[in-house]
Amino acid sequence: MNMIVPESTRGVSARPPVRWRLCWENDLELADHIELSDFFRKTYGPTGEFNAKPFEGHRSWAGARPEIRAIGYDDRGVAIHIAALRRFIKIGQTDLLVAELGLYGVRPDLEGLGITHSIRVMYPVLRDLGVPFGFGTVRAALQKHITRLLGRQGLATVLPGLRVRSARPDIYLTVPPTRVEDVVGLVLPIARPMSEWPAGDTIERNGPEL
């Protein structure tokens, strides 16, 4: 899959349209990684120097390597990015296949538009992948924001109060190899209804966060 999907932000403050490219990770060229690395450093840098550090050296991922990406371009280059990775997570005693969503970024001038457009673009991608659910996490401080943009529009079910344990992408002698975070979960029912999402507020990611 390596295609251009027309998806426009036209009509909102006369912004130029965004053209979406869906591509498998193996389809990215060196120039794509360099461009995306620059995009992530500029996008995450203002939130803290450490947040931009994983993208040094032309690296276009932070933890786990994505499987498929949706990249939004406009006349200024990369505007929006979101990625997905199929994996099994463990909720209680239940192993569950999900497409984890992550590596979300939006250029500052498009704030407020990016996440809703990204999720809408990813829905048909996740259906084609045949996964039961899409799954992602955000910081607890973003619960109201993400509920307004996604929950109230029916684009995702917001699950507050989750505790997720993940493997660190690198090994350090001074910290444990895993970390536990209190987060807000986002669930997108794809091939199965939300009623079949397992009960439980503790999730084992069994790998690095996307």
JSON list of C-alpha atoms in Angstrom, two decimals:
[
{"chain": "A", "resi": 1, "resn": "MET", "atom": "CA", "xyz": [0.00, 0.00, 0.00]},
{"chain": "A", "resi": 2, "resn": "ASN", "atom": "CA", "xyz": [1.57, 3.25, -1.12]},
{"chain": "A", "resi": 3, "resn": "MET", "atom": "CA", "xyz": [-1.07, 5.63, -2.32]},
{"chain": "A", "resi": 4, "resn": "ILE", "atom": "CA", "xyz": [-2.32, 9.18, -2.18]},
{"chain": "A", "resi": 5, "resn": "VAL", "atom": "CA", "xyz": [-5.67, 9.69, -0.46]},
{"chain": "A", "resi": 6, "resn": "PRO", "atom": "CA", "xyz": [-7.45, 13.01, -1.06]},
{"chain": "A", "resi": 7, "resn": "GLU", "atom": "CA", "xyz": [-8.41, 14.43, 2.32]},
{"chain": "A", "resi": 8, "resn": "SER", "atom": "CA", "xyz": [-8.91, 18.14, 2.62]},
{"chain": "A", "resi": 9, "resn": "THR", "atom": "CA", "xyz": [-8.92, 20.73, 5.35]},
{"chain": "A", "resi": 10, "resn": "ARG", "atom": "CA", "xyz": [-10.31, 23.24, 2.87]},
{"chain": "A", "resi": 11, "resn": "GLY", "atom": "CA", "xyz": [-12.97, 25.53, 4.27]},
{"chain": "A", "resi": 12, "resn": "VAL", "atom": "CA", "xyz": [-11.34, 25.98, 7.68]},
{"chain": "A", "resi": 13, "resn": "SER", "atom": "CA", "xyz": [-9.58, 29.34, 7.74]},
{"chain": "A", "resi": 14, "resn": "ALA", "atom": "CA", "xyz": [-8.88, 28.89, 4.00]},
{"chain": "A", "resi": 15, "resn": "ARG", "atom": "CA", "xyz": [-6.09, 26.43, 4.74]},
{"chain": "A", "resi": 16, "resn": "PRO", "atom": "CA", "xyz": [-4.68, 24.53, 1.74]},
{"chain": "A", "resi": 17, "resn": "PRO", "atom": "CA", "xyz": [-5.80, 20.89, 1.30]},
{"chain": "A", "resi": 18, "resn": "VAL", "atom": "CA", "xyz": [-3.91, 18.03, 2.90]},
{"chain": "A", "resi": 19, "resn": "ARG", "atom": "CA", "xyz": [-3.00, 15.06, 0.68]},
{"chain": "A", "resi": 20, "resn": "TRP", "atom": "CA", "xyz": [-2.67, 11.78, 2.57]},
{"chain": "A", "resi": 21, "resn": "ARG", "atom": "CA", "xyz": [-0.11, 9.17, 1.66]},
{"chain": "A", "resi": 22, "resn": "LEU", "atom": "CA", "xyz": [-0.56, 5.68, 3.08]},
{"chain": "A", "resi": 23, "resn": "CYS", "atom": "CA", "xyz": [2.59, 3.59, 3.00]},
{"chain": "A", "resi": 24, "resn": "TRP", "atom": "CA", "xyz": [4.11, 0.48, 4.51]},
{"chain": "A", "resi": 25, "resn": "GLU", "atom": "CA", "xyz": [7.32, 1.01, 6.45]},
{"chain": "A", "resi": 26, "resn": "ASN", "atom": "CA", "xyz": [9.38, -0.82, 3.82]},
{"chain": "A", "resi": 27, "resn": "ASP", "atom": "CA", "xyz": [8.19, 1.65, 1.19]},
{"chain": "A", "resi": 28, "resn": "LEU", "atom": "CA", "xyz": [9.81, 4.65, 2.86]},
{"chain": "A", "resi": 29, "resn": "GLU", "atom": "CA", "xyz": [12.92, 5.96, 1.17]},
{"chain": "A", "resi": 30, "resn": "LEU", "atom": "CA", "xyz": [15.88, 7.54, 2.95]},
{"chain": "A", "resi": 31, "resn": "ALA", "atom": "CA", "xyz": [14.58, 10.99, 1.96]},
{"chain": "A", "resi": 32, "resn": "ASP", "atom": "CA", "xyz": [11.25, 10.17, 3.64]},
{"chain": "A", "resi": 33, "resn": "HIS", "atom": "CA", "xyz": [12.94, 9.28, 6.93]},
{"chain": "A", "resi": 34, "resn": "ILE", "atom": "CA", "xyz": [15.01, 12.47, 6.82]},
{"chain": "A", "resi": 35, "resn": "GLU", "atom": "CA", "xyz": [11.93, 14.60, 6.15]},
{"chain": "A", "resi": 36, "resn": "LEU", "atom": "CA", "xyz": [9.88, 12.90, 8.87]},
{"chain": "A", "resi": 37, "resn": "SER", "atom": "CA", "xyz": [12.72, 13.12, 11.39]},
{"chain": "A", "resi": 38, "resn": "ASP", "atom": "CA", "xyz": [12.89, 16.87, 10.83]},
{"chain": "A", "resi": 39, "resn": "PHE", "atom": "CA", "xyz": [9.09, 17.11, 11.15]},
{"chain": "A", "resi": 40, "resn": "PHE", "atom": "CA", "xyz": [9.04, 15.24, 14.48]},
{"chain": "A", "resi": 41, "resn": "ARG", "atom": "CA", "xyz": [11.92, 17.24, 15.96]},
{"chain": "A", "resi": 42, "resn": "LYS", "atom": "CA", "xyz": [10.14, 20.49, 15.12]},
{"chain": "A", "resi": 43, "resn": "THR", "atom": "CA", "xyz": [6.78, 19.17, 16.31]},
{"chain": "A", "resi": 44, "resn": "TYR", "atom": "CA", "xyz": [7.90, 17.56, 19.58]},
{"chain": "A", "resi": 45, "resn": "GLY", "atom": "CA", "xyz": [10.76, 19.93, 20.36]},
{"chain": "A", "resi": 46, "resn": "PRO", "atom": "CA", "xyz": [8.58, 22.72, 21.81]},
{"chain": "A", "resi": 47, "resn": "THR", "atom": "CA", "xyz": [7.07, 20.21, 24.29]},
{"chain": "A", "resi": 48, "resn": "GLY", "atom": "CA", "xyz": [10.48, 19.45, 25.78]},
{"chain": "A", "resi": 49, "resn": "GLU", "atom": "CA", "xyz": [14.01, 18.82, 24.57]},
{"chain": "A", "resi": 50, "resn": "PHE", "atom": "CA", "xyz": [13.89, 15.16, 25.62]},
{"chain": "A", "resi": 51, "resn": "ASN", "atom": "CA", "xyz": [10.78, 14.57, 23.48]},
{"chain": "A", "resi": 52, "resn": "ALA", "atom": "CA", "xyz": [12.66, 15.49, 20.30]},
{"chain": "A", "resi": 53, "resn": "LYS", "atom": "CA", "xyz": [15.78, 13.48, 21.15]},
{"chain": "A", "resi": 54, "resn": "PRO", "atom": "CA", "xyz": [14.58, 10.09, 19.79]},
{"chain": "A", "resi": 55, "resn": "PHE", "atom": "CA", "xyz": [14.38, 11.64, 16.31]},
{"chain": "A", "resi": 56, "resn": "GLU", "atom": "CA", "xyz": [18.00, 12.65, 16.10]},
{"chain": "A", "resi": 57, "resn": "GLY", "atom": "CA", "xyz": [20.18, 11.06, 13.44]},
{"chain": "A", "resi": 58, "resn": "HIS", "atom": "CA", "xyz": [17.38, 11.04, 10.83]},
{"chain": "A", "resi": 59, "resn": "ARG", "atom": "CA", "xyz": [15.39, 8.52, 12.89]},
{"chain": "A", "resi": 60, "resn": "SER", "atom": "CA", "xyz": [11.66, 8.76, 12.13]},
{"chain": "A", "resi": 61, "resn": "TRP", "atom": "CA", "xyz": [10.36, 6.62, 15.03]},
{"chain": "A", "resi": 62, "resn": "ALA", "atom": "CA", "xyz": [10.62, 6.91, 18.80]},
{"chain": "A", "resi": 63, "resn": "GLY", "atom": "CA", "xyz": [10.00, 3.47, 20.32]},
{"chain": "A", "resi": 64, "resn": "ALA", "atom": "CA", "xyz": [8.54, 0.55, 18.42]},
{"chain": "A", "resi": 65, "resn": "ARG", "atom": "CA", "xyz": [8.92, 0.77, 14.65]},
{"chain": "A", "resi": 66, "resn": "PRO", "atom": "CA", "xyz": [5.54, 1.31, 12.93]},
{"chain": "A", "resi": 67, "resn": "GLU", "atom": "CA", "xyz": [4.12, -1.03, 10.32]},
{"chain": "A", "resi": 68, "resn": "ILE", "atom": "CA", "xyz": [2.11, 1.45, 8.29]},
{"chain": "A", "resi": 69, "resn": "ARG", "atom": "CA", "xyz": [1.95, 5.23, 8.23]},
{"chain": "A", "resi": 70, "resn": "ALA", "atom": "CA", "xyz": [-0.53, 7.88, 7.14]},
{"chain": "A", "resi": 71, "resn": "ILE", "atom": "CA", "xyz": [1.36, 11.05, 6.22]},
{"chain": "A", "resi": 72, "resn": "GLY", "atom": "CA", "xyz": [-0.46, 14.25, 5.40]},
{"chain": "A", "resi": 73, "resn": "TYR", "atom": "CA", "xyz": [1.28, 16.71, 3.05]},
{"chain": "A", "resi": 74, "resn": "ASP", "atom": "CA", "xyz": [0.40, 20.23, 2.00]},
{"chain": "A", "resi": 75, "resn": "ASP", "atom": "CA", "xyz": [2.29, 22.89, 0.08]},
{"chain": "A", "resi": 76, "resn": "ARG", "atom": "CA", "xyz": [4.70, 23.28, 3.02]},
{"chain": "A", "resi": 77, "resn": "GLY", "atom": "CA", "xyz": [5.66, 19.61, 3.23]},
{"chain": "A", "resi": 78, "resn": "VAL", "atom": "CA", "xyz": [4.70, 17.16, 5.99]},
{"chain": "A", "resi": 79, "resn": "ALA", "atom": "CA", "xyz": [1.72, 18.53, 7.90]},
{"chain": "A", "resi": 80, "resn": "ILE", "atom": "CA", "xyz": [0.28, 15.58, 9.88]},
{"chain": "A", "resi": 81, "resn": "HIS", "atom": "CA", "xyz": [1.46, 12.06, 10.71]},
{"chain": "A", "resi": 82, "resn": "ILE", "atom": "CA", "xyz": [0.00, 9.00, 12.40]},
{"chain": "A", "resi": 83, "resn": "ALA", "atom": "CA", "xyz": [1.18, 5.39, 12.35]},
{"chain": "A", "resi": 84, "resn": "ALA", "atom": "CA", "xyz": [-0.09, 1.92, 13.23]},
{"chain": "A", "resi": 85, "resn": "LEU", "atom": "CA", "xyz": [1.45, -1.36, 14.39]},
{"chain": "A", "resi": 86, "resn": "ARG", "atom": "CA", "xyz": [-0.38, -4.66, 14.79]},
{"chain": "A", "resi": 87, "resn": "ARG", "atom": "CA", "xyz": [0.43, -6.31, 18.10]},
{"chain": "A", "resi": 88, "resn": "PHE", "atom": "CA", "xyz": [-1.07, -8.38, 20.93]},
{"chain": "A", "resi": 89, "resn": "ILE", "atom": "CA", "xyz": [-1.69, -6.62, 24.21]},
{"chain": "A", "resi": 90, "resn": "LYS", "atom": "CA", "xyz": [-2.78, -8.33, 27.42]},
{"chain": "A", "resi": 91, "resn": "ILE", "atom": "CA", "xyz": [-5.77, -7.07, 29.41]},
{"chain": "A", "resi": 92, "resn": "GLY", "atom": "CA", "xyz": [-6.15, -9.13, 32.55]},
{"chain": "A", "resi": 93, "resn": "GLN", "atom": "CA", "xyz": [-5.83, -12.72, 31.30]},
{"chain": "A", "resi": 94, "resn": "THR", "atom": "CA", "xyz": [-6.97, -11.88, 27.75]},
{"chain": "A", "resi": 95, "resn": "ASP", "atom": "CA", "xyz": [-4.56, -11.61, 24.83]},
{"chain": "A", "resi": 96, "resn": "LEU", "atom": "CA", "xyz": [-6.03, -9.18, 22.33]},
{"chain": "A", "resi": 97, "resn": "LEU", "atom": "CA", "xyz": [-4.93, -8.30, 18.81]},
{"chain": "A", "resi": 98, "resn": "VAL", "atom": "CA", "xyz": [-5.03, -4.55, 18.18]},
{"chain": "A", "resi": 99, "resn": "ALA", "atom": "CA", "xyz": [-3.60, -2.06, 15.75]},
{"chain": "A", "resi": 100, "resn": "GLU", "atom": "CA", "xyz": [-1.81, 0.34, 18.06]},
{"chain": "A", "resi": 101, "resn": "LEU", "atom": "CA", "xyz": [-1.96, 3.94, 16.88]},
{"chain": "A", "resi": 102, "resn": "GLY", "atom": "CA", "xyz": [0.87, 6.31, 17.72]},
{"chain": "A", "resi": 103, "resn": "LEU", "atom": "CA", "xyz": [3.60, 8.58, 16.43]},
{"chain": "A", "resi": 104, "resn": "TYR", "atom": "CA", "xyz": [0.98, 11.28, 16.10]},
{"chain": "A", "resi": 105, "resn": "GLY", "atom": "CA", "xyz": [2.19, 14.71, 15.12]},
{"chain": "A", "resi": 106, "resn": "VAL", "atom": "CA", "xyz": [0.66, 17.82, 13.64]},
{"chain": "A", "resi": 107, "resn": "ARG", "atom": "CA", "xyz": [2.27, 21.06, 12.55]},
{"chain": "A", "resi": 108, "resn": "PRO", "atom": "CA", "xyz": [1.38, 23.89, 14.95]},
{"chain": "A", "resi": 109, "resn": "ASP", "atom": "CA", "xyz": [-0.60, 25.85, 12.34]},
{"chain": "A", "resi": 110, "resn": "LEU", "atom": "CA", "xyz": [-2.96, 22.87, 11.94]},
{"chain": "A", "resi": 111, "resn": "GLU", "atom": "CA", "xyz": [-3.57, 22.24, 15.65]},
{"chain": "A", "resi": 112, "resn": "GLY", "atom": "CA", "xyz": [-7.18, 21.32, 16.31]},
{"chain": "A", "resi": 113, "resn": "LEU", "atom": "CA", "xyz": [-7.63, 19.68, 12.91]},
{"chain": "A", "resi": 114, "resn": "GLY", "atom": "CA", "xyz": [-4.96, 16.99, 12.82]},
{"chain": "A", "resi": 115, "resn": "ILE", "atom": "CA", "xyz": [-6.20, 14.28, 15.18]},
{"chain": "A", "resi": 116, "resn": "THR", "atom": "CA", "xyz": [-9.74, 14.08, 13.80]},
{"chain": "A", "resi": 117, "resn": "HIS", "atom": "CA", "xyz": [-8.51, 13.96, 10.20]},
{"chain": "A", "resi": 118, "resn": "SER", "atom": "CA", "xyz": [-5.87, 11.37, 11.12]},
{"chain": "A", "resi": 119, "resn": "ILE", "atom": "CA", "xyz": [-8.38, 9.03, 12.76]},
{"chain": "A", "resi": 120, "resn": "ARG", "atom": "CA", "xyz": [-10.82, 9.34, 9.85]},
{"chain": "A", "resi": 121, "resn": "VAL", "atom": "CA", "xyz": [-8.05, 8.43, 7.41]},
{"chain": "A", "resi": 122, "resn": "MET", "atom": "CA", "xyz": [-6.93, 5.46, 9.54]},
{"chain": "A", "resi": 123, "resn": "TYR", "atom": "CA", "xyz": [-10.37, 3.86, 9.88]},
{"chain": "A", "resi": 124, "resn": "PRO", "atom": "CA", "xyz": [-10.44, 2.27, 6.38]},
{"chain": "A", "resi": 125, "resn": "VAL", "atom": "CA", "xyz": [-6.78, 1.27, 6.78]},
{"chain": "A", "resi": 126, "resn": "LEU", "atom": "CA", "xyz": [-7.57, -0.62, 9.99]},
{"chain": "A", "resi": 127, "resn": "ARG", "atom": "CA", "xyz": [-10.58, -2.27, 8.35]},
{"chain": "A", "resi": 128, "resn": "ASP", "atom": "CA", "xyz": [-8.31, -3.50, 5.54]},
{"chain": "A", "resi": 129, "resn": "LEU", "atom": "CA", "xyz": [-5.87, -4.88, 8.13]},
{"chain": "A", "resi": 130, "resn": "GLY", "atom": "CA", "xyz": [-8.72, -6.90, 9.64]},
{"chain": "A", "resi": 131, "resn": "VAL", "atom": "CA", "xyz": [-7.95, -6.07, 13.27]},
{"chain": "A", "resi": 132, "resn": "PRO", "atom": "CA", "xyz": [-10.67, -6.24, 15.94]},
{"chain": "A", "resi": 133, "resn": "PHE", "atom": "CA", "xyz": [-9.75, -2.86, 17.47]},
{"chain": "A", "resi": 134, "resn": "GLY", "atom": "CA", "xyz": [-7.57, 0.17, 17.05]},
{"chain": "A", "resi": 135, "resn": "PHE", "atom": "CA", "xyz": [-5.91, 1.24, 20.29]},
{"chain": "A", "resi": 136, "resn": "GLY", "atom": "CA", "xyz": [-3.88, 4.21, 21.45]},
{"chain": "A", "resi": 137, "resn": "THR", "atom": "CA", "xyz": [-2.99, 6.12, 24.60]},
{"chain": "A", "resi": 138, "resn": "VAL", "atom": "CA", "xyz": [-2.55, 9.76, 25.54]},
{"chain": "A", "resi": 139, "resn": "ARG", "atom": "CA", "xyz": [-1.47, 11.55, 28.70]},
{"chain": "A", "resi": 140, "resn": "ALA", "atom": "CA", "xyz": [-4.16, 11.89, 31.37]},
{"chain": "A", "resi": 141, "resn": "ALA", "atom": "CA", "xyz": [-3.91, 15.68, 31.09]},
{"chain": "A", "resi": 142, "resn": "LEU", "atom": "CA", "xyz": [-5.33, 15.43, 27.54]},
{"chain": "A", "resi": 143, "resn": "GLN", "atom": "CA", "xyz": [-8.53, 13.60, 28.53]},
{"chain": "A", "resi": 144, "resn": "LYS", "atom": "CA", "xyz": [-10.88, 16.56, 28.06]},
{"chain": "A", "resi": 145, "resn": "HIS", "atom": "CA", "xyz": [-9.20, 17.59, 24.82]},
{"chain": "A", "resi": 146, "resn": "ILE", "atom": "CA", "xyz": [-9.31, 14.12, 23.28]},
{"chain": "A", "resi": 147, "resn": "THR", "atom": "CA", "xyz": [-12.88, 13.54, 24.48]},
{"chain": "A", "resi": 148, "resn": "ARG", "atom": "CA", "xyz": [-14.01, 16.71, 22.73]},
{"chain": "A", "resi": 149, "resn": "LEU", "atom": "CA", "xyz": [-12.22, 15.92, 19.47]},
{"chain": "A", "resi": 150, "resn": "LEU", "atom": "CA", "xyz": [-12.82, 12.16, 19.25]},
{"chain": "A", "resi": 151, "resn": "GLY", "atom": "CA", "xyz": [-15.17, 10.85, 21.92]},
{"chain": "A", "resi": 152, "resn": "ARG", "atom": "CA", "xyz": [-18.07, 13.22, 21.35]},
{"chain": "A", "resi": 153, "resn": "GLN", "atom": "CA", "xyz": [-17.83, 12.77, 17.57]},
{"chain": "A", "resi": 154, "resn": "GLY", "atom": "CA", "xyz": [-18.02, 9.00, 17.88]},
{"chain": "A", "resi": 155, "resn": "LEU", "atom": "CA", "xyz": [-14.56, 8.48, 16.38]},
{"chain": "A", "resi": 156, "resn": "ALA", "atom": "CA", "xyz": [-13.20, 6.64, 19.42]},
{"chain": "A", "resi": 157, "resn": "THR", "atom": "CA", "xyz": [-14.22, 5.41, 22.86]},
{"chain": "A", "resi": 158, "resn": "VAL", "atom": "CA", "xyz": [-12.25, 7.17, 25.57]},
{"chain": "A", "resi": 159, "resn": "LEU", "atom": "CA", "xyz": [-11.15, 4.99, 28.51]},
{"chain": "A", "resi": 160, "resn": "PRO", "atom": "CA", "xyz": [-9.71, 7.03, 31.39]},
{"chain": "A", "resi": 161, "resn": "GLY", "atom": "CA", "xyz": [-7.74, 5.59, 34.28]},
{"chain": "A", "resi": 162, "resn": "LEU", "atom": "CA", "xyz": [-5.73, 2.94, 32.45]},
{"chain": "A", "resi": 163, "resn": "ARG", "atom": "CA", "xyz": [-2.38, 1.70, 33.71]},
{"chain": "A", "resi": 164, "resn": "VAL", "atom": "CA", "xyz": [-0.12, 0.47, 30.91]},
{"chain": "A", "resi": 165, "resn": "ARG", "atom": "CA", "xyz": [3.19, -1.36, 31.34]},
{"chain": "A", "resi": 166, "resn": "SER", "atom": "CA", "xyz": [5.60, -1.12, 28.42]},
{"chain": "A", "resi": 167, "resn": "ALA", "atom": "CA", "xyz": [9.13, -2.23, 27.63]},
{"chain": "A", "resi": 168, "resn": "ARG", "atom": "CA", "xyz": [11.64, 0.57, 27.21]},
{"chain": "A", "resi": 169, "resn": "PRO", "atom": "CA", "xyz": [13.06, 0.78, 23.68]},
{"chain": "A", "resi": 170, "resn": "ASP", "atom": "CA", "xyz": [16.61, 0.82, 25.08]},
{"chain": "A", "resi": 171, "resn": "ILE", "atom": "CA", "xyz": [18.30, -0.73, 28.10]},
{"chain": "A", "resi": 172, "resn": "TYR", "atom": "CA", "xyz": [19.76, 1.53, 30.80]},
{"chain": "A", "resi": 173, "resn": "LEU", "atom": "CA", "xyz": [21.73, 0.42, 33.85]},
{"chain": "A", "resi": 174, "resn": "THR", "atom": "CA", "xyz": [20.05, 2.98, 36.10]},
{"chain": "A", "resi": 175, "resn": "VAL", "atom": "CA", "xyz": [16.35, 2.30, 35.39]},
{"chain": "A", "resi": 176, "resn": "PRO", "atom": "CA", "xyz": [14.14, -0.83, 35.10]},
{"chain": "A", "resi": 177, "resn": "PRO", "atom": "CA", "xyz": [13.65, -2.32, 31.62]},
{"chain": "A", "resi": 178, "resn": "THR", "atom": "CA", "xyz": [9.90, -1.63, 31.81]},
{"chain": "A", "resi": 179, "resn": "ARG", "atom": "CA", "xyz": [7.86, 1.41, 32.81]},
{"chain": "A", "resi": 180, "resn": "VAL", "atom": "CA", "xyz": [4.30, 1.85, 34.05]},
{"chain": "A", "resi": 181, "resn": "GLU", "atom": "CA", "xyz": [2.21, 4.86, 33.05]},
{"chain": "A", "resi": 182, "resn": "ASP", "atom": "CA", "xyz": [-1.25, 6.11, 34.03]},
{"chain": "A", "resi": 183, "resn": "VAL", "atom": "CA", "xyz": [-2.89, 7.08, 30.74]},
{"chain": "A", "resi": 184, "resn": "VAL", "atom": "CA", "xyz": [-6.14, 7.62, 28.88]},
{"chain": "A", "resi": 185, "resn": "GLY", "atom": "CA", "xyz": [-6.94, 4.92, 26.33]},
{"chain": "A", "resi": 186, "resn": "LEU", "atom": "CA", "xyz": [-8.56, 5.36, 22.92]},
{"chain": "A", "resi": 187, "resn": "VAL", "atom": "CA", "xyz": [-10.36, 2.38, 21.40]},
{"chain": "A", "resi": 188, "resn": "LEU", "atom": "CA", "xyz": [-11.69, 2.20, 17.84]},
{"chain": "A", "resi": 189, "resn": "PRO", "atom": "CA", "xyz": [-14.06, -0.76, 17.29]},
{"chain": "A", "resi": 190, "resn": "ILE", "atom": "CA", "xyz": [-13.17, -2.13, 13.85]},
{"chain": "A", "resi": 191, "resn": "ALA", "atom": "CA", "xyz": [-14.13, -5.79, 13.31]},
{"chain": "A", "resi": 192, "resn": "ARG", "atom": "CA", "xyz": [-15.67, -6.29, 16.76]},
{"chain": "A", "resi": 193, "resn": "PRO", "atom": "CA", "xyz": [-18.06, -4.10, 18.81]},
{"chain": "A", "resi": 194, "resn": "MET", "atom": "CA", "xyz": [-16.95, -2.14, 21.84]},
{"chain": "A", "resi": 195, "resn": "SER", "atom": "CA", "xyz": [-18.97, -4.52, 24.02]},
{"chain": "A", "resi": 196, "resn": "GLU", "atom": "CA", "xyz": [-16.29, -7.17, 23.31]},
{"chain": "A", "resi": 197, "resn": "TRP", "atom": "CA", "xyz": [-13.42, -5.05, 24.62]},
{"chain": "A", "resi": 198, "resn": "PRO", "atom": "CA", "xyz": [-12.12, -6.96, 27.68]},
{"chain": "A", "resi": 199, "resn": "ALA", "atom": "CA", "xyz": [-12.78, -5.52, 31.13]},
{"chain": "A", "resi": 200, "resn": "GLY", "atom": "CA", "xyz": [-9.77, -4.33, 33.07]},
{"chain": "A", "resi": 201, "resn": "ASP", "atom": "CA", "xyz": [-7.77, -1.20, 33.69]},
{"chain": "A", "resi": 202, "resn": "THR", "atom": "CA", "xyz": [-4.27, -2.71, 33.55]},
{"chain": "A", "resi": 203, "resn": "ILE", "atom": "CA", "xyz": [-2.70, -3.41, 30.15]},
{"chain": "A", "resi": 204, "resn": "GLU", "atom": "CA", "xyz": [0.54, -5.17, 29.32]},
{"chain": "A", "resi": 205, "resn": "ARG", "atom": "CA", "xyz": [1.89, -3.72, 26.08]},
{"chain": "A", "resi": 206, "resn": "ASN", "atom": "CA", "xyz": [4.70, -6.29, 25.96]},
{"chain": "A", "resi": 207, "resn": "GLY", "atom": "CA", "xyz": [6.90, -4.06, 23.86]},
{"chain": "A", "resi": 208, "resn": "PRO", "atom": "CA", "xyz": [7.86, -0.43, 23.45]},
{"chain": "A", "resi": 209, "resn": "GLU", "atom": "CA", "xyz": [5.18, 2.18, 22.89]},
{"chain": "A", "resi": 210, "resn": "LEU", "atom": "CA", "xyz": [4.67, 3.12, 19.27]}
]
